Each structure stands twice: as C-alpha cells, then as structure tokens.
Amino acid sequence: MKPDRVVTFMVLIVVLSSCMSPPPLRSTPAGQVEEAPATQPSPTLASLPTGVPTISLTQSSAGPADTQPPGAGGTINPTQPELPEGDPDGSPASMYAKLIENSRAIRRDLTYCTVDGVELKFDFFLPKRQTGDVPLVIHVHGGGWSKGDKRGGASLVYGPELLAAGFALASLNYRLAPQYEFPAMIEDVKCAIRFFRAHAGEYRFDPSKIGIFGSSAGAHLSSLVGTSDQQAGFDVGEFLDQSSRVQAVVDFFGPADLTVNFSGTYAELKPTVFANFDLKAASPVSYISSDDPPFLILHGDMDRVVPISQSQMLYDQLVSGGVIVNLVVVKNGTHGFGTDNITPTRDELTAMMVNFFNEHLN
C-alpha cells in the first residue's frame, strides 16, 4: 500500500525505567484453559539476560474462553533455554505474572503445525477486555535462529500491555539450528499464521487483523513475513488454503540484508544457519513491494551484534517502496538495548508499540 503522508523525523529523549523482583511461579498442564487469577501465580522460568529497550523516532507514512481449541496437547518444558543477547527483558517471573494477570484465558503448549513428526508449539492469551473478535499479535522469539523459547524475551516485556490494550497474543516456538537449517524457521512462522487464520473462530480473534513482532533473529523472521509473499516459496506444509500475510510488523533490531558482512555473533551464525540457502533470498529487503504492511523498526545506535545500518537500510528501502514505516533509533542502545543510559522509558516504548498496532489493526 502506498502512503499519502509525508516522511517526518522526530527524536524522543527520555530515561530508562527498571523492573520489579520476581515472585514464585507455578505450572499449568499443557493445553489447559486457565482463567486469570486475582493474584499472580504462574510457571517457573529460568533467569533471562539483563537489558531493556529505549528509542528516538523517524517516521515515514504512507466472549468467554470455554472450548478447547485445535492443537491442544503437548508437554510443558519446565526449563527455559538460555537466551542469548538480543531479547529485551527485565524480571521474568514478575513479568510473566503480569502476563497472566492481564489475560482472561491462557492456553499453553498447543500445536500449530507438525513437520516431519515435530510438533511446533505456541502459547495463546486472550485479553480480559473482549467484546468480540479482537486483533491478534504474534510474538517470534530471538536467539540467533538457534536458541530461545516462546516464554521469554519480548513476549514478557510487551505482552502484558498488548493484552491490556485488547489484543490477543500468541507466542511461537519454531525449529532451530543447528538441527535445522534455514528456511525451516520462516516456513514454521508462516505455517503458524496460516493455522491461526484457519482457526480464528475457535480462538476468538479477527483473521483480517494480524500483527507480528520479534527481536533480533525473531525480528528478521517477522520482517521476512512482512515483505515476502507466496512467490518467495516459504509457504509449505499445512493450511495452504490460508494466507500468511500480516497487517503490521514490529522489528526490534533484526538483520535485514544477510548479504552484508558484519562481525560478531551473526557473522558466526550465518554459515551454520544458512549453509545451503542463498543469503539474498533469506533477506527481508529482497522482497519489498508497495503492498507490504506498515512497519515499526527499533534499533540501538551502539549495537555491535546487528549494526543499526541494517535497520536504516530496511527503512530506506521500505520508504522507496512506498510502505508506511517508522524507524526508532535508540540512543546509547546496544543489542537488546542492554544499558541503563538509554532513551526512552520502557513505558513510552511499549506505548509506542501498542499505539502502532492500534493504528494499523483497529
């Protein structure tokens, strides 16, 4: 879609806020519907790395859960895998408790697709404030395509406020390297979107209003969902009668052009993850067209893992392609925004993300 509005630039400078200490948590059987309690018990999570997001902005414009949904089943892994630098987080137990507090119903460890006998799992949350079919926001975790879990990272940071704003939330696991190579990861994420569209009625959300967000490698996959269509060849497997397109994308410091050589973690990962796949064909910038959904991109100006030039390149090419896009430059932000001396506060960052999804999904 081509924007009518003019490219504008503005800078937002504020101060970073910190997290609370975690309360004890409890587990819930796989696939069980859990009504949100008045207090805040929830399943135990392993500790996550420190680091919280911040920003400056560049803009371009152009009912009760009483049934068991499809995909129910599976087991909960009580230990969360180690998350590498790149998933913004704070105090995981208290944040997961807030996720539960803001949910009317929760379903964990459901299967969205099965590939070669591997059941691909997701967690699903319905907002307390729901008068009909609501928009759905999907979280794709980071971890260099090789680590991470649906219960960590950005879903904990932003999920509670997305639920409070009336969005349904789904957080995905997907196949990881080195056991699997690309394009397994993007094929899984697209299969999840098709699954959700096929079962929107059971999950009580609007299939025409789906957003997606992720950090680091999860942002790469989210942006690739946003720019690629069926001709890219990533739509394989189940529910092929459904579209894998989304209506809004939020990208936290993800790589956009994998053909560019940059040092650090991602340079080391690329030969393993993309050993038998063309890097250009794995890059979100390769598929940009005017009908792409609106983007919100956030990136630290001191990122040494994925340089900010990656997001600037994505922004420039989206603008050239006539796509609505906002670029958020995080002052003093490293990868994962892991420093106290960054801007703005987490509350303001979260409000920006929620407002973006509200604007484009409501």
XYZ file of C-alpha atoms in Angstrom:
362
model
C 0.000 0.000 0.000
C 1.291 3.492 -0.779
C 1.211 6.144 1.980
C -0.325 9.576 1.470
C 1.563 11.087 4.327
C 4.944 12.785 4.198
C 8.162 11.439 5.691
C 8.757 13.146 9.029
C 11.508 12.952 11.584
C 11.402 13.407 15.317
C 13.537 12.487 18.280
C 12.246 11.292 21.592
C 14.630 11.531 24.565
C 13.645 10.139 27.935
C 15.014 7.944 30.749
C 15.002 4.173 31.230
C 12.936 2.557 33.987
C 13.739 -0.696 35.795
C 11.883 -3.925 36.692
C 10.444 -5.484 39.849
C 11.794 -8.577 41.591
C 10.104 -11.889 40.709
C 7.508 -13.723 42.848
C 7.333 -17.534 42.881
C 5.502 -19.134 39.965
C 3.506 -22.335 39.374
C 2.917 -24.541 36.332
C -0.263 -25.388 34.399
C -0.852 -28.639 32.424
C -0.351 -28.431 28.678
C -3.323 -27.200 26.687
C -5.383 -26.365 29.790
C -7.567 -23.257 29.846
C -6.553 -21.097 32.788
C -8.728 -18.210 33.903
C -6.560 -15.331 35.097
C -6.436 -15.260 38.914
C -6.788 -12.206 41.116
C -3.241 -12.766 42.325
C -0.312 -13.541 40.071
C 0.879 -17.198 40.139
C 2.482 -18.630 37.003
C 5.013 -21.233 35.743
C 8.667 -21.044 36.705
C 11.072 -19.542 34.210
C 14.835 -19.690 34.153
C 16.609 -16.362 34.545
C 16.933 -14.233 31.421
C 19.789 -11.909 30.437
C 19.554 -8.299 31.534
C 18.715 -5.419 29.210
C 15.731 -3.225 28.437
C 14.767 -1.230 25.312
C 14.905 2.562 24.539
C 14.494 4.981 21.462
C 14.446 8.079 19.066
C 11.931 8.193 16.228
C 11.928 8.583 12.474
C 8.575 8.230 10.745
C 7.504 7.718 7.181
C 3.815 7.476 6.431
C 2.221 6.384 3.516
C -16.741 -13.755 24.834
C -15.640 -16.441 27.427
C -12.981 -18.992 26.510
C -14.940 -22.132 27.265
C -13.842 -24.505 24.494
C -10.663 -26.455 23.879
C -9.060 -25.117 20.677
C -7.480 -27.071 17.859
C -3.890 -28.039 18.519
C -4.356 -28.733 22.233
C -1.861 -31.057 23.840
C 1.867 -31.418 24.316
C 4.021 -31.045 27.405
C 5.486 -28.017 29.088
C 9.261 -27.845 29.189
C 9.861 -26.558 32.740
C 13.303 -25.211 31.900
C 13.605 -22.302 29.518
C 16.615 -22.495 27.192
C 19.325 -19.915 27.697
C 18.522 -16.777 25.711
C 21.465 -15.014 24.083
C 21.884 -11.262 23.993
C 19.165 -9.777 21.839
C 15.912 -10.456 23.710
C 14.916 -7.395 25.775
C 13.761 -8.404 29.215
C 13.625 -7.420 32.826
C 12.437 -9.521 35.779
C 10.916 -12.621 34.129
C 8.790 -14.016 36.957
C 7.042 -10.752 37.778
C 6.585 -10.028 34.072
C 5.074 -13.455 33.389
C 2.766 -12.932 36.362
C 1.627 -9.677 34.774
C 1.037 -11.527 31.503
C -1.311 -13.880 33.363
C -2.917 -11.036 35.309
C -3.881 -9.286 32.062
C -5.279 -12.471 30.459
C -8.851 -13.747 30.593
C -7.837 -17.208 29.404
C -4.487 -18.854 28.721
C -3.658 -21.957 26.675
C -0.113 -23.298 26.722
C 1.908 -25.677 24.594
C -0.586 -26.113 21.797
C 0.476 -27.449 18.390
C 0.098 -25.216 15.337
C 1.780 -27.452 12.732
C 3.655 -30.753 12.606
C 6.750 -31.102 10.407
C 8.499 -34.473 9.990
C 6.960 -35.633 13.252
C 7.997 -32.476 15.135
C 5.082 -30.714 16.843
C 5.558 -26.945 16.697
C 4.186 -25.310 19.845
C 2.669 -21.975 20.834
C 1.124 -20.278 23.863
C -2.084 -18.272 23.457
C -3.537 -15.484 25.614
C -6.939 -13.799 25.379
C -7.334 -10.269 26.772
C -9.629 -9.603 29.717
C -11.294 -6.791 27.803
C -13.003 -8.530 24.882
C -16.407 -7.732 23.369
C -15.989 -9.598 20.081
C -13.287 -10.868 17.766
C -10.091 -8.979 18.624
C -6.873 -8.397 16.640
C -4.099 -10.968 17.109
C -0.437 -10.098 17.706
C 2.131 -12.885 17.207
C 5.500 -12.922 19.003
C 8.549 -14.581 17.383
C 11.403 -15.041 19.870
C 15.032 -14.170 19.185
C 18.168 -16.211 19.795
C 20.212 -16.280 16.609
C 17.851 -18.832 14.986
C 19.498 -21.388 17.309
C 18.263 -20.657 20.850
C 15.352 -19.073 22.679
C 11.832 -20.001 23.668
C 8.261 -18.747 23.292
C 8.066 -17.963 27.026
C 10.913 -15.475 27.126
C 12.169 -12.170 25.828
C 9.925 -9.632 24.185
C 6.702 -11.524 24.912
C 7.280 -10.830 28.612
C 8.194 -7.188 28.053
C 5.383 -6.152 25.732
C 2.787 -8.913 26.064
C 1.054 -7.616 29.213
C 0.378 -4.193 27.713
C -0.764 -5.681 24.408
C -3.277 -7.766 26.348
C -4.321 -4.743 28.411
C -4.952 -2.878 25.150
C -7.325 -5.610 23.980
C -5.121 -7.694 21.661
C -4.956 -11.483 21.683
C -1.355 -12.702 21.946
C 0.326 -15.821 20.549
C 3.979 -16.684 21.182
C 5.667 -19.285 18.962
C 8.410 -21.841 19.083
C 9.969 -22.822 15.765
C 12.656 -25.229 14.564
C 16.178 -24.128 15.491
C 19.722 -24.520 14.166
C 21.955 -26.450 14.105
C 19.467 -29.326 13.946
C 17.560 -27.459 11.243
C 18.767 -25.002 8.624
C 17.005 -22.058 7.060
C 14.312 -21.829 5.631
C 12.810 -24.114 8.325
C 12.364 -21.132 10.669
C 10.416 -18.896 8.286
C 8.399 -21.860 6.997
C 7.299 -22.538 10.575
C 6.307 -18.939 11.310
C 4.292 -18.722 8.104
C 2.637 -22.056 8.896
C 1.619 -20.638 12.276
C -0.047 -17.630 10.654
C -1.963 -19.897 8.276
C -3.009 -22.086 11.223
C -4.329 -19.086 13.131
C -6.334 -17.889 10.142
C -7.819 -21.351 9.690
C -8.914 -21.426 13.342
C -9.711 -17.765 14.034
C -13.280 -18.582 15.050
C -12.212 -21.032 17.746
C -9.613 -18.611 19.093
C -11.973 -15.597 19.041
C -9.844 -13.167 17.002
C -10.260 -11.334 13.700
C -8.288 -13.128 10.933
C -8.091 -9.906 8.915
C -6.167 -8.171 11.736
C -2.916 -9.978 12.486
C 0.292 -8.253 13.589
C 3.707 -9.757 14.277
C 6.776 -8.707 16.273
C 10.135 -10.103 17.278
C 13.610 -9.176 18.420
C 16.948 -9.933 16.764
C 16.533 -13.200 14.799
C 12.829 -13.063 15.642
C 12.708 -9.607 14.092
C 14.392 -10.933 10.946
C 11.679 -13.594 10.650
C 8.911 -11.088 11.424
C 10.156 -8.675 8.766
C 10.560 -11.503 6.275
C 6.917 -12.427 6.906
C 6.030 -8.797 6.249
C 7.832 -8.434 2.931
C 7.706 -11.903 1.327
C 4.684 -13.327 -0.463
C 3.831 -16.827 -1.689
C 6.188 -16.461 -4.654
C 9.132 -16.489 -2.226
C 8.488 -20.195 -1.658
C 8.274 -20.124 2.151
C 4.636 -21.254 2.288
C 4.873 -25.037 2.586
C 3.168 -27.644 4.726
C -0.294 -27.334 6.246
C -3.204 -24.892 5.763
C -2.061 -23.773 2.318
C -5.558 -22.505 1.554
C -4.887 -19.692 4.065
C -2.761 -16.555 3.644
C 0.405 -15.994 5.689
C 0.284 -12.223 5.185
C 0.125 -9.903 8.202
C -1.231 -6.385 8.602
C 1.527 -4.824 10.771
C 5.159 -5.620 11.682
C 7.308 -4.509 14.644
C 11.034 -5.221 14.179
C 13.391 -4.934 17.171
C 16.987 -4.722 15.866
C 16.757 -7.532 13.329
C 19.143 -8.170 10.416
C 17.562 -7.090 7.128
C 20.215 -7.840 4.483
C 22.186 -11.009 5.195
C 24.474 -10.484 2.203
C 26.216 -7.683 4.114
C 29.272 -8.807 6.056
C 29.229 -7.656 9.677
C 31.274 -9.007 12.564
C 30.182 -10.693 15.769
C 27.590 -13.303 16.671
C 25.557 -13.151 13.486
C 28.630 -13.420 11.285
C 29.478 -16.665 13.101
C 25.929 -17.992 12.852
C 25.313 -17.344 9.164
C 27.447 -20.225 7.793
C 25.593 -22.701 10.034
C 22.039 -21.416 9.742
C 22.171 -20.567 6.026
C 24.684 -23.192 4.882
C 22.562 -24.301 1.926
C 20.429 -21.234 1.278
C 21.048 -18.065 -0.692
C 21.541 -15.155 1.710
C 19.827 -12.693 -0.596
C 16.740 -14.902 -0.740
C 16.743 -15.022 3.082
C 16.819 -11.212 3.413
C 13.674 -9.127 4.082
C 14.968 -6.308 1.862
C 14.856 -8.612 -1.162
C 11.058 -8.747 -1.303
C 9.861 -5.199 -0.571
C 6.825 -4.036 -2.546
C 4.228 -1.305 -2.190
C 1.601 -3.656 -0.750
C 3.727 -4.582 2.279
C 2.160 -3.883 5.702
C 3.224 -0.932 7.890
C 6.497 -1.386 9.803
C 7.792 -0.109 13.137
C 11.578 -0.636 13.399
C 13.561 -0.113 16.641
C 17.361 -0.320 16.843
C 20.140 0.781 19.211
C 22.742 3.185 17.866
C 25.513 1.247 19.681
C 24.500 -2.246 18.555
C 27.640 -4.296 17.848
C 25.803 -7.549 17.056
C 23.453 -6.309 14.339
C 24.611 -2.829 13.241
C 21.983 -0.116 13.057
C 22.834 0.286 9.377
C 20.739 -2.858 8.832
C 17.594 -1.142 10.094
C 18.450 2.100 8.319
C 18.754 0.127 5.079
C 15.411 -1.578 5.684
C 13.799 1.768 6.486
C 15.195 3.441 3.359
C 14.077 0.636 1.077
C 10.601 0.490 2.619
C 10.259 4.246 2.103
C 11.417 3.871 -1.505
C 8.893 1.074 -1.950
C 6.034 3.261 -0.745
C 5.490 1.402 2.542
C 4.393 3.062 5.799
C 7.375 2.785 8.164
C 8.615 4.228 11.459
C 12.304 3.998 12.406
C 13.162 4.270 16.093
C 16.836 4.956 16.885
C 17.701 4.050 20.478
C 20.251 6.422 21.926
C 23.096 4.529 23.652
C 21.275 1.269 22.924
C 23.327 -1.893 22.465
C 21.913 -5.144 21.070
C 18.887 -5.794 23.260
C 19.181 -2.177 24.480
C 21.127 -3.589 27.447
C 22.202 -0.462 29.324
C 20.677 1.971 31.819
C 21.752 5.028 29.859
C 19.233 4.743 27.026
C 16.101 6.552 25.893
C 13.095 6.473 26.245
C 11.482 4.693 29.185
C 10.116 1.222 28.696
C 6.598 2.519 29.327
C 6.932 5.014 26.486
C 8.440 2.393 24.201
C 5.635 -0.014 24.981
C 3.040 2.706 24.404
C 4.589 3.394 21.010
C 4.330 -0.265 20.037
C 0.754 -0.583 21.311
C -0.258 2.627 19.532
C 1.290 1.343 16.302
C -0.709 -1.888 16.453
C -3.824 0.042 17.455
C -3.450 2.324 14.461
C -2.967 -0.453 11.936
C -5.035 -3.318 13.380
C -8.040 -1.420 14.770
